[in-house]
Coordinates of C-alpha atoms in Angstrom, one line a residue:
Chain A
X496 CA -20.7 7.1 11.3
X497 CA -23.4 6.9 8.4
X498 CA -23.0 5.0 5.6
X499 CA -24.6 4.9 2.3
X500 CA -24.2 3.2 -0.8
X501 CA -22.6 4.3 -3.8
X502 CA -23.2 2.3 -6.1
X503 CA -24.7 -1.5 -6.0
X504 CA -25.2 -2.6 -9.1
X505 CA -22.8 -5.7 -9.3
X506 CA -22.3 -6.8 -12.5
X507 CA -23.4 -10.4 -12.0
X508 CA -22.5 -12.2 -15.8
X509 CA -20.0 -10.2 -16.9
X510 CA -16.5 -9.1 -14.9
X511 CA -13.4 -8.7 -17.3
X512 CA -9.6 -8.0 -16.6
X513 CA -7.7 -5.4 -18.5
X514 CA -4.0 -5.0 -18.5
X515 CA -2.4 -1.6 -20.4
X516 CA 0.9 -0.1 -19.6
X517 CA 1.9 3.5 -19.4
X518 CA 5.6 4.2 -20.3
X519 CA 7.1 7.6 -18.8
X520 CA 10.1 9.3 -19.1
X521 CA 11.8 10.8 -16.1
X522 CA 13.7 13.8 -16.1
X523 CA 15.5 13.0 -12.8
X524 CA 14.4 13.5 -9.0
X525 CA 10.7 14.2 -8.1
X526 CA 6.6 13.7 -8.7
X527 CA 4.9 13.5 -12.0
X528 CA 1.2 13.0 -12.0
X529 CA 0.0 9.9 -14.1
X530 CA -3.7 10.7 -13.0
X531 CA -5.1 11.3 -16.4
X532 CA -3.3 9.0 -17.8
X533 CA -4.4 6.2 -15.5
X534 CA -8.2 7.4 -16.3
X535 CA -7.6 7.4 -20.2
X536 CA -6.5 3.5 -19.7
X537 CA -10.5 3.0 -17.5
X538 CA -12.2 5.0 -20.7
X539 CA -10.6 2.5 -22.9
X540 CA -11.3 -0.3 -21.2
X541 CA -15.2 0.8 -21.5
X542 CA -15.4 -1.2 -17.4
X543 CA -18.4 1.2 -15.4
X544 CA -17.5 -0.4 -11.7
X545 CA -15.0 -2.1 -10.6
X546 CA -11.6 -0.7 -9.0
X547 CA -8.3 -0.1 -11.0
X548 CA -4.6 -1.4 -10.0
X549 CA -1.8 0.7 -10.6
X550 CA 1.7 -1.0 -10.6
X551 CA 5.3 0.4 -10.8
X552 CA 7.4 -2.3 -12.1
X553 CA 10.7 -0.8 -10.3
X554 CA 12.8 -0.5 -6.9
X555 CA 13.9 2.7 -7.5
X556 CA 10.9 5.0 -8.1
X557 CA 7.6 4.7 -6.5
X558 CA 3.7 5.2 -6.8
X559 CA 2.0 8.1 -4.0
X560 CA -1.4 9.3 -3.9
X561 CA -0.9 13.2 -3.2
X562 CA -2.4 16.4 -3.1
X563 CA -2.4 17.4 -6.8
X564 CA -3.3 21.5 -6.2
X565 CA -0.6 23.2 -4.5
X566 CA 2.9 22.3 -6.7
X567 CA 4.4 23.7 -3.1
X568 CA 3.1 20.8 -1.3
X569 CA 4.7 18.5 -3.9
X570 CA 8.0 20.4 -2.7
X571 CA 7.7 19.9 0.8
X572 CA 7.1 16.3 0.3
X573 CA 10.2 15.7 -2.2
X574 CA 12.2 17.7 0.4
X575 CA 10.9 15.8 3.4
X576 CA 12.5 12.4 1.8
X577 CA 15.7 14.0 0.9
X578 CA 16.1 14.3 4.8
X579 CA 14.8 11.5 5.8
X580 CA 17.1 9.4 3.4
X581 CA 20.1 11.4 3.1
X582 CA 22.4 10.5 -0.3
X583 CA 25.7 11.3 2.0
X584 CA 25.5 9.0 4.5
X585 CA 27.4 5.7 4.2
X586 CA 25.5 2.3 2.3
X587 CA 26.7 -1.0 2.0
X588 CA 25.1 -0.7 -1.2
X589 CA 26.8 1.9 -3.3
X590 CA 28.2 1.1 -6.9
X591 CA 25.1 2.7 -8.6
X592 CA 25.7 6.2 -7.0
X593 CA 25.3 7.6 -3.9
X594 CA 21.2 8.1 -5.0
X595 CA 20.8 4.3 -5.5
X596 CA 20.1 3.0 -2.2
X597 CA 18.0 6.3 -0.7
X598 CA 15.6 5.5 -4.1
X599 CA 15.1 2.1 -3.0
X600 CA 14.4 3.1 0.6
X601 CA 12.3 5.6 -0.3
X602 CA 10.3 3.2 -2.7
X603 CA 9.9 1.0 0.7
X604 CA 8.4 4.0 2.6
X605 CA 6.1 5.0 0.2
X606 CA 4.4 2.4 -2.4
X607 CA 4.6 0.3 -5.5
X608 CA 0.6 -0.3 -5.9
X609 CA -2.4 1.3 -5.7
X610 CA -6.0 0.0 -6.4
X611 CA -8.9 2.8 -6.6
X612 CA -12.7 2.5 -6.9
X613 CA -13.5 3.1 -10.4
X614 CA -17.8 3.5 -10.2
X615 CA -19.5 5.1 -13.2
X616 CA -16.4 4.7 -15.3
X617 CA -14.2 7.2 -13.0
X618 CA -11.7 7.2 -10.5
X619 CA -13.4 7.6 -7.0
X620 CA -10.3 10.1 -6.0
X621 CA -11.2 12.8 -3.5
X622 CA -11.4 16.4 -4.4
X623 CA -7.4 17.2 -3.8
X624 CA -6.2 13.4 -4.9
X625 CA -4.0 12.8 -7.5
X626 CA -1.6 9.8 -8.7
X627 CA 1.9 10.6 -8.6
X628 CA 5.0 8.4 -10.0
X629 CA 8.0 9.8 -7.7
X630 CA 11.6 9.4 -9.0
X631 CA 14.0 8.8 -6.6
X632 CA 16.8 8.9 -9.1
X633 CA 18.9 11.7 -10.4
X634 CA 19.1 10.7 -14.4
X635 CA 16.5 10.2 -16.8
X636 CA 14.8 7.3 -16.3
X637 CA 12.4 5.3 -18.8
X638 CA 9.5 4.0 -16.2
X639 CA 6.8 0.8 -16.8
X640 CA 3.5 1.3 -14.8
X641 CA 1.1 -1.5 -15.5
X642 CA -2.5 -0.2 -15.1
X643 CA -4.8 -3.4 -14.7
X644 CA -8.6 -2.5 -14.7
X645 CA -11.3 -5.1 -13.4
X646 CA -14.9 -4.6 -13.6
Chain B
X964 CA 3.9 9.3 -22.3
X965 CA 3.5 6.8 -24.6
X966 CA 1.0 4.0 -23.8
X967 CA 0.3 0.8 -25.4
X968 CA -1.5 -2.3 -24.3
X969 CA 0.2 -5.2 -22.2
X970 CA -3.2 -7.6 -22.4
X971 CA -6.5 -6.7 -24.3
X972 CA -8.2 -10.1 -24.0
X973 CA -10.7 -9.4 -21.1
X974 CA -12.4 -12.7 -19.5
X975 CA -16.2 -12.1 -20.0
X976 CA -17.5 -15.4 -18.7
X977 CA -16.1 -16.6 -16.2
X978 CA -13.7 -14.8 -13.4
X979 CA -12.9 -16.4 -10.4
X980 CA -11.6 -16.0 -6.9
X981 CA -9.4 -18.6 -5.7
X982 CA -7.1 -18.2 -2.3
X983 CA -4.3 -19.5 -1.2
X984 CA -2.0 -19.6 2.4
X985 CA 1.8 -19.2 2.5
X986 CA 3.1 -20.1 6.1
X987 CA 6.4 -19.1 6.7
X988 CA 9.2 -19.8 10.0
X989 CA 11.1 -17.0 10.3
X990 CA 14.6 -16.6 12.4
X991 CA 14.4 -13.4 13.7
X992 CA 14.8 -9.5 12.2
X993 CA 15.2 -9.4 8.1
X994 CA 13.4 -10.0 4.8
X995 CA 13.0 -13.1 3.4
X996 CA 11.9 -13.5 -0.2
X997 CA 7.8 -15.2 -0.9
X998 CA 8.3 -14.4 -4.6
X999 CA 8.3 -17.9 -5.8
X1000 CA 6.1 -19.1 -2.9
X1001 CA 3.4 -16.4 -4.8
X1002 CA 4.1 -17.3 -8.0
X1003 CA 3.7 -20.9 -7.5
X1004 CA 0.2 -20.4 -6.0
X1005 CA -0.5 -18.3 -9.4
X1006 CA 0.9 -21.3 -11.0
X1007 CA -1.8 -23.5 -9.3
X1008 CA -4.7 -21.5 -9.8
X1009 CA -5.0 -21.7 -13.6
X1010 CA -5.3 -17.7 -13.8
X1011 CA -3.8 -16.3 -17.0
X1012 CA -4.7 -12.7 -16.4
X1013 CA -5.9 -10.5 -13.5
X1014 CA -4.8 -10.2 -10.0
X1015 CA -3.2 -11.6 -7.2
X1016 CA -3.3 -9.4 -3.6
X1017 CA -1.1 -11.1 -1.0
X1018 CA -2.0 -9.7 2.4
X1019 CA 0.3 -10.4 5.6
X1020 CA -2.4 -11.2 8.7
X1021 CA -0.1 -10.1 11.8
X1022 CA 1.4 -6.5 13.1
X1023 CA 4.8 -6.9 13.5
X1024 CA 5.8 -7.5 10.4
X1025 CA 5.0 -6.7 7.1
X1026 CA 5.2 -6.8 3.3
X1027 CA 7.6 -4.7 1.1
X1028 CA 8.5 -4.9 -2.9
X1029 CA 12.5 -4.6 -3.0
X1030 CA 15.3 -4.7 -4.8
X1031 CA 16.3 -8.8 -5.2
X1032 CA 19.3 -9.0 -6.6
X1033 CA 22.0 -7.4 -4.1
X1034 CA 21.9 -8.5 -0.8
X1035 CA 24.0 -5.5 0.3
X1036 CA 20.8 -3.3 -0.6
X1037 CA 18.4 -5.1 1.8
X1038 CA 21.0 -5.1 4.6
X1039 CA 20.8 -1.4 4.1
X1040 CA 17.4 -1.3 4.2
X1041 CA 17.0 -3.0 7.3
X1042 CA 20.4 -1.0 8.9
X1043 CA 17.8 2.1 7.6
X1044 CA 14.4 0.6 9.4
X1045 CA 16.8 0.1 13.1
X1046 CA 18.0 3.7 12.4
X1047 CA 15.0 5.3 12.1
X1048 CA 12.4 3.2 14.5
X1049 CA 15.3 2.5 17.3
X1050 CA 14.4 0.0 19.8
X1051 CA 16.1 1.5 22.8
X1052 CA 13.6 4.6 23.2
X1053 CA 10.9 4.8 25.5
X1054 CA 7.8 3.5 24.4
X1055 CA 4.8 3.4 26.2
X1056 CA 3.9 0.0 25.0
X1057 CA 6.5 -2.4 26.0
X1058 CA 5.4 -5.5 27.9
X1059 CA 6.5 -7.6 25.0
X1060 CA 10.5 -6.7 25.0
X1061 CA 11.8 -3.8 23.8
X1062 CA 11.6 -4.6 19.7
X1063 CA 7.9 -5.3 20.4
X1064 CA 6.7 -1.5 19.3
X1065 CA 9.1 -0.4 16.9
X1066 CA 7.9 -3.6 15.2
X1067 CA 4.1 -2.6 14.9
X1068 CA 5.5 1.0 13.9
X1069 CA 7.6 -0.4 10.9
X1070 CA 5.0 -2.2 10.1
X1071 CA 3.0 0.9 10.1
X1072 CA 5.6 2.3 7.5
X1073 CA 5.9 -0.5 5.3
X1074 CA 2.6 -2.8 4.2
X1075 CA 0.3 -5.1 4.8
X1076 CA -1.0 -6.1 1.5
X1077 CA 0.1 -5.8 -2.6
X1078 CA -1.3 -6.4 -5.8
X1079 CA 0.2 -7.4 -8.3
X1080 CA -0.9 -7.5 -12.0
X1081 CA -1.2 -10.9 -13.3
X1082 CA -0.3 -11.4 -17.1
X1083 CA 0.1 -14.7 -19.3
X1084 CA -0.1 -16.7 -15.7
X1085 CA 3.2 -14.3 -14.4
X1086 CA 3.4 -11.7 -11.7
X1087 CA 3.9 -8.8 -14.0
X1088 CA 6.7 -7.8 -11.5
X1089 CA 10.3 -5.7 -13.3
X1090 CA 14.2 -7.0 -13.5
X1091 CA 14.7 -6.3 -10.0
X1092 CA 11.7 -6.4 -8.1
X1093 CA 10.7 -8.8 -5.3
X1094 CA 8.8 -9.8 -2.5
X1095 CA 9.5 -10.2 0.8
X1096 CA 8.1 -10.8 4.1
X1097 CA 9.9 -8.3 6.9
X1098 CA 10.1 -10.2 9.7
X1099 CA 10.2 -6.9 12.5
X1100 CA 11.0 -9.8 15.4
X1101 CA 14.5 -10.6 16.9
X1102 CA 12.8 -14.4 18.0
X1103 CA 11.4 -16.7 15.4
X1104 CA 7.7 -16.4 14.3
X1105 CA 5.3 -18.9 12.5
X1106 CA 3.8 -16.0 9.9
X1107 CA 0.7 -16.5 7.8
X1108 CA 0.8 -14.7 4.6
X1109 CA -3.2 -15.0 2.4
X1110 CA -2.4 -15.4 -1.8
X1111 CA -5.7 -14.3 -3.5
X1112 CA -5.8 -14.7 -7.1
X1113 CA -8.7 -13.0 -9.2
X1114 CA -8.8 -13.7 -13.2
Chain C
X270 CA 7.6 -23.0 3.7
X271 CA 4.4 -24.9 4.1
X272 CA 1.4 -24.0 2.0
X273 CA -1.9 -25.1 2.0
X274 CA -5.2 -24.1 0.3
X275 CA -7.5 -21.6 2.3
X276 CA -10.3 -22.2 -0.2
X277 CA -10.4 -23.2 -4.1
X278 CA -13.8 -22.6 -4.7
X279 CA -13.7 -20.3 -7.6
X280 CA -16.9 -19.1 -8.2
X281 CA -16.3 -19.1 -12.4
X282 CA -20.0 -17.7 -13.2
X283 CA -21.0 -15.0 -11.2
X284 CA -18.5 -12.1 -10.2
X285 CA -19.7 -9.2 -9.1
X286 CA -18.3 -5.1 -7.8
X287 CA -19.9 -3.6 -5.0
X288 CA -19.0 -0.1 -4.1
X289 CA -20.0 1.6 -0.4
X290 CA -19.6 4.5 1.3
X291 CA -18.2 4.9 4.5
X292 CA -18.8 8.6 6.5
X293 CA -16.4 9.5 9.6
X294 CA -16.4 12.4 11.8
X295 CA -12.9 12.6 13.2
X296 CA -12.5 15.1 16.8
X297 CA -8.8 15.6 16.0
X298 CA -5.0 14.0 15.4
X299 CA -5.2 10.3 16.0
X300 CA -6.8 6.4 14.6
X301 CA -9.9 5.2 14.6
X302 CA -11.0 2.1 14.3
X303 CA -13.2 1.1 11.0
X304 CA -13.3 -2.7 11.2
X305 CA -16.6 -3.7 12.1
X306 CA -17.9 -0.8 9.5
X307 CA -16.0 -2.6 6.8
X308 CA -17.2 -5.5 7.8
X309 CA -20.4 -4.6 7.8
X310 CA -20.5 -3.5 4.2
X311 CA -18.9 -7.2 3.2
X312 CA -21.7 -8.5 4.7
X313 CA -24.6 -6.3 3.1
X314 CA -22.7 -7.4 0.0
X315 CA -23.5 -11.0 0.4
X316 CA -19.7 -11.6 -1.5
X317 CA -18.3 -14.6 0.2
X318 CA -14.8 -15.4 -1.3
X319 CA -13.4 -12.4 -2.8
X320 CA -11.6 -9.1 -2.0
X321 CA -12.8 -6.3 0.0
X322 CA -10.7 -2.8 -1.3
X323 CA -10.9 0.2 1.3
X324 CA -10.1 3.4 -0.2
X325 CA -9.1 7.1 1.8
X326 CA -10.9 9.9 -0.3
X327 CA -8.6 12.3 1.1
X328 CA -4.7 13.6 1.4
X329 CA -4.5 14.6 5.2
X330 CA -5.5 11.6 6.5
X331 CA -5.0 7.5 5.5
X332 CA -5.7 4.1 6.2
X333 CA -3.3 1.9 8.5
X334 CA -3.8 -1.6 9.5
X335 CA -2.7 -1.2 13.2
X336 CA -2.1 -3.6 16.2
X337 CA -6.2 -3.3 17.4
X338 CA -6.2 -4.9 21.1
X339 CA -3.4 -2.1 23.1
X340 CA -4.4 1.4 23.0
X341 CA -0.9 2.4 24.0
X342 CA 0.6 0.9 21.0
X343 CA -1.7 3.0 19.2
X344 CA -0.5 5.9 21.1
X345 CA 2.8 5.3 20.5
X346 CA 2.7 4.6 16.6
X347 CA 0.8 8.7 16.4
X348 CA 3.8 9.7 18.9
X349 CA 6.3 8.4 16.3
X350 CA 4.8 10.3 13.5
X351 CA 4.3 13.6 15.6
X352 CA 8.1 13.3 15.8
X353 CA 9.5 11.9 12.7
X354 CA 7.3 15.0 10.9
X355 CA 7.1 18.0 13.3
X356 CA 4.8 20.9 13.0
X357 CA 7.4 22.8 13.9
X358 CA 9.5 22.8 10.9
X359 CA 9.9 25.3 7.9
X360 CA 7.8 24.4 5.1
X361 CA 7.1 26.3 2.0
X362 CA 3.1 25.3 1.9
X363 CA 2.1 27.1 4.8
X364 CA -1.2 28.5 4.2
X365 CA -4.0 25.8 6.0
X366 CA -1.6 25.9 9.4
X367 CA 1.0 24.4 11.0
X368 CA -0.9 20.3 11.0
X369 CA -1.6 21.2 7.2
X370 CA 1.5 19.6 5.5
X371 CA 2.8 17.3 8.1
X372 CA -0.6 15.6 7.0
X373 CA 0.5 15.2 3.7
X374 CA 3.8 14.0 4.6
X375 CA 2.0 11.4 7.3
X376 CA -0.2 10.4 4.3
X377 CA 2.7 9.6 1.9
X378 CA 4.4 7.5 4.5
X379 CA 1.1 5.2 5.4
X380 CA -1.3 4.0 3.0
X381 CA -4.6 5.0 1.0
X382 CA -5.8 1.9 -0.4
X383 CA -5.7 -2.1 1.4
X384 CA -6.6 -5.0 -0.3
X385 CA -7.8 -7.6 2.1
X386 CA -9.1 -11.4 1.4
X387 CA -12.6 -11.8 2.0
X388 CA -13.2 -15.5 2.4
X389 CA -16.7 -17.2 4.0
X390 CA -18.0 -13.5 3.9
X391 CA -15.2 -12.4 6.6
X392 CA -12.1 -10.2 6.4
X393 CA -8.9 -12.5 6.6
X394 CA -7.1 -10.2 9.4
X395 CA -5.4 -12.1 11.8
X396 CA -6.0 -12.4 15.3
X397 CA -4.4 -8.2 16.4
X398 CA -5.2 -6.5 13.2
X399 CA -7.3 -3.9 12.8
X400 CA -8.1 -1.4 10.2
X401 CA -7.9 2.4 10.8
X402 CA -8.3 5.7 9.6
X403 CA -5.3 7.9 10.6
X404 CA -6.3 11.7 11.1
X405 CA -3.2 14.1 10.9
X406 CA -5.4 17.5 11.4
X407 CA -6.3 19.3 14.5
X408 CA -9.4 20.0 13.5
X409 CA -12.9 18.0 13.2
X410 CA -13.0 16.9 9.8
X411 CA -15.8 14.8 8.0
X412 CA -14.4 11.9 6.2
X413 CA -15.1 9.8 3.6
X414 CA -14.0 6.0 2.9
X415 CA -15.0 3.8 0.0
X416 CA -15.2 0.3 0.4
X417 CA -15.2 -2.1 -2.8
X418 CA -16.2 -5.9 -2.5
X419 CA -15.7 -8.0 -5.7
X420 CA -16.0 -11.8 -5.2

């Protein structure tokens, strides 16, 4: 293993907290990518190194890194969940509709934060990594992601 | 995608680091809700805005956002977890009693750590959302939970 | 719930972000243990109370915090996820081989980012945890890890 710095100019007198909020509307089960979006919140808040949180503030929809190329991939992974947490199965929990309680399972397997590098005012995301809200609900939804940038 | 700011005012001077421990008896498999616990530590800490990463310290258990408000929904979740990582399968790691593994493989599936935005001296956490300790057990456990708040 | 104060010294002037890079050559499907590496950039860093953030560059492979001391756990946890997402299955993004999208999948249900508390210059893990990268492809691959301190 070799390891090398990236970066290691710590900003000594200096470090500030940004909060913004991104507001999406869903347009029922799946993966929308808030990457650019999250990285138009870092430009704004002018911070050059430092890391980024991204928050979903909801049990029913959930935050993934995934691979942001092949929209076939994105498939297979929306699939994959519809299997693993089948809507006809029987749930203590079902006045919402039968696609209440596999959104908030599925929000447990996957995540609700995130916190990337940010150095040189960008996302440190890998060639293929992108920043996905996935819906886990069949309706339209009106989602809050708070995007809190420290540097 | 509309976007607007939650918090502008960045801290220049003066960030700080401040962390906290949560110790926690549990009584065997099922969540149990730290929200106030975390909040309380925010509460103590002065911070008005940044951070705070809570971070579980063991392996058979772990650390999931969840819905808060219907206890049907976590019983569901749980029913889902003994469903899916059954305890009566033959693992190759099983001197502890056979809800030893599938506890450090839930674990795997679920988290060890969160961060949460801090804003006005609140978790920045939605209607519904909470957090809770999964206890992956079936005995009782003494489990040490780390609070760190950054603002 | 008893609580009591790790450490309160908030260091109010004098924050700083340090970014690293970590380089892994993985020899196939399984975890690897990245621990001491981590811990090794926390202590280059000279950051005593703060946060250490460790960051996967990558979507077919993640981060895990694992049970560290039995290797048969270990064993067991990547038997569990060469079964709960076969290679064997149908799925529409074929084109990098049968390990290709069960990586993805893998990825999605483990982690790509931890937050851990970094107090007296050491990672807060309790006494089993260890960190790991989780490799889901056949196939050597050469990976890279960013590690962030801030304290």
């Amino acid at each position: 293993m070799r390891c090398c710095d990236v970066s290691n100019q710590g900003m000594v007198n200096g470090m500030a907290v940004k909060h913004y909020q991104l507001e999406l509307r869903t347009k029922g089960k799946g993966t929308y990518e808030i990457t650019d979006d999250v990285q138009e919140k870092i430009d704004k808040s002018g911070v050059r190194d430092g890391t980024v949180t991204v928050f979903v503030q909801h049990t029913s929809c959930s935050l993934t890194m995934m691979e942001n190329a092949a929209p076939a991939a994105r498939r297979d992974v929306e699939r994959f969940f519809d299997e693993l947490v089948p809507e006809d199965t029987d749930y203590e929990h079902d006045d919402e509709g039968p696609d209440d309680m596999p959104s908030h399972i599925r929000m447990v397997l996957t995540r609700t934060s995130e916190t990337v590098p940010v150095v040189d005012g960008k996302m440190q995301l890998g060639t293929w990594q992108g920043l996905f809200l996935f819906e886990h609900r069949r309706d339209p939804h009106h989602r809050k992601i708070t995007v809190t940038v420290m540097g």
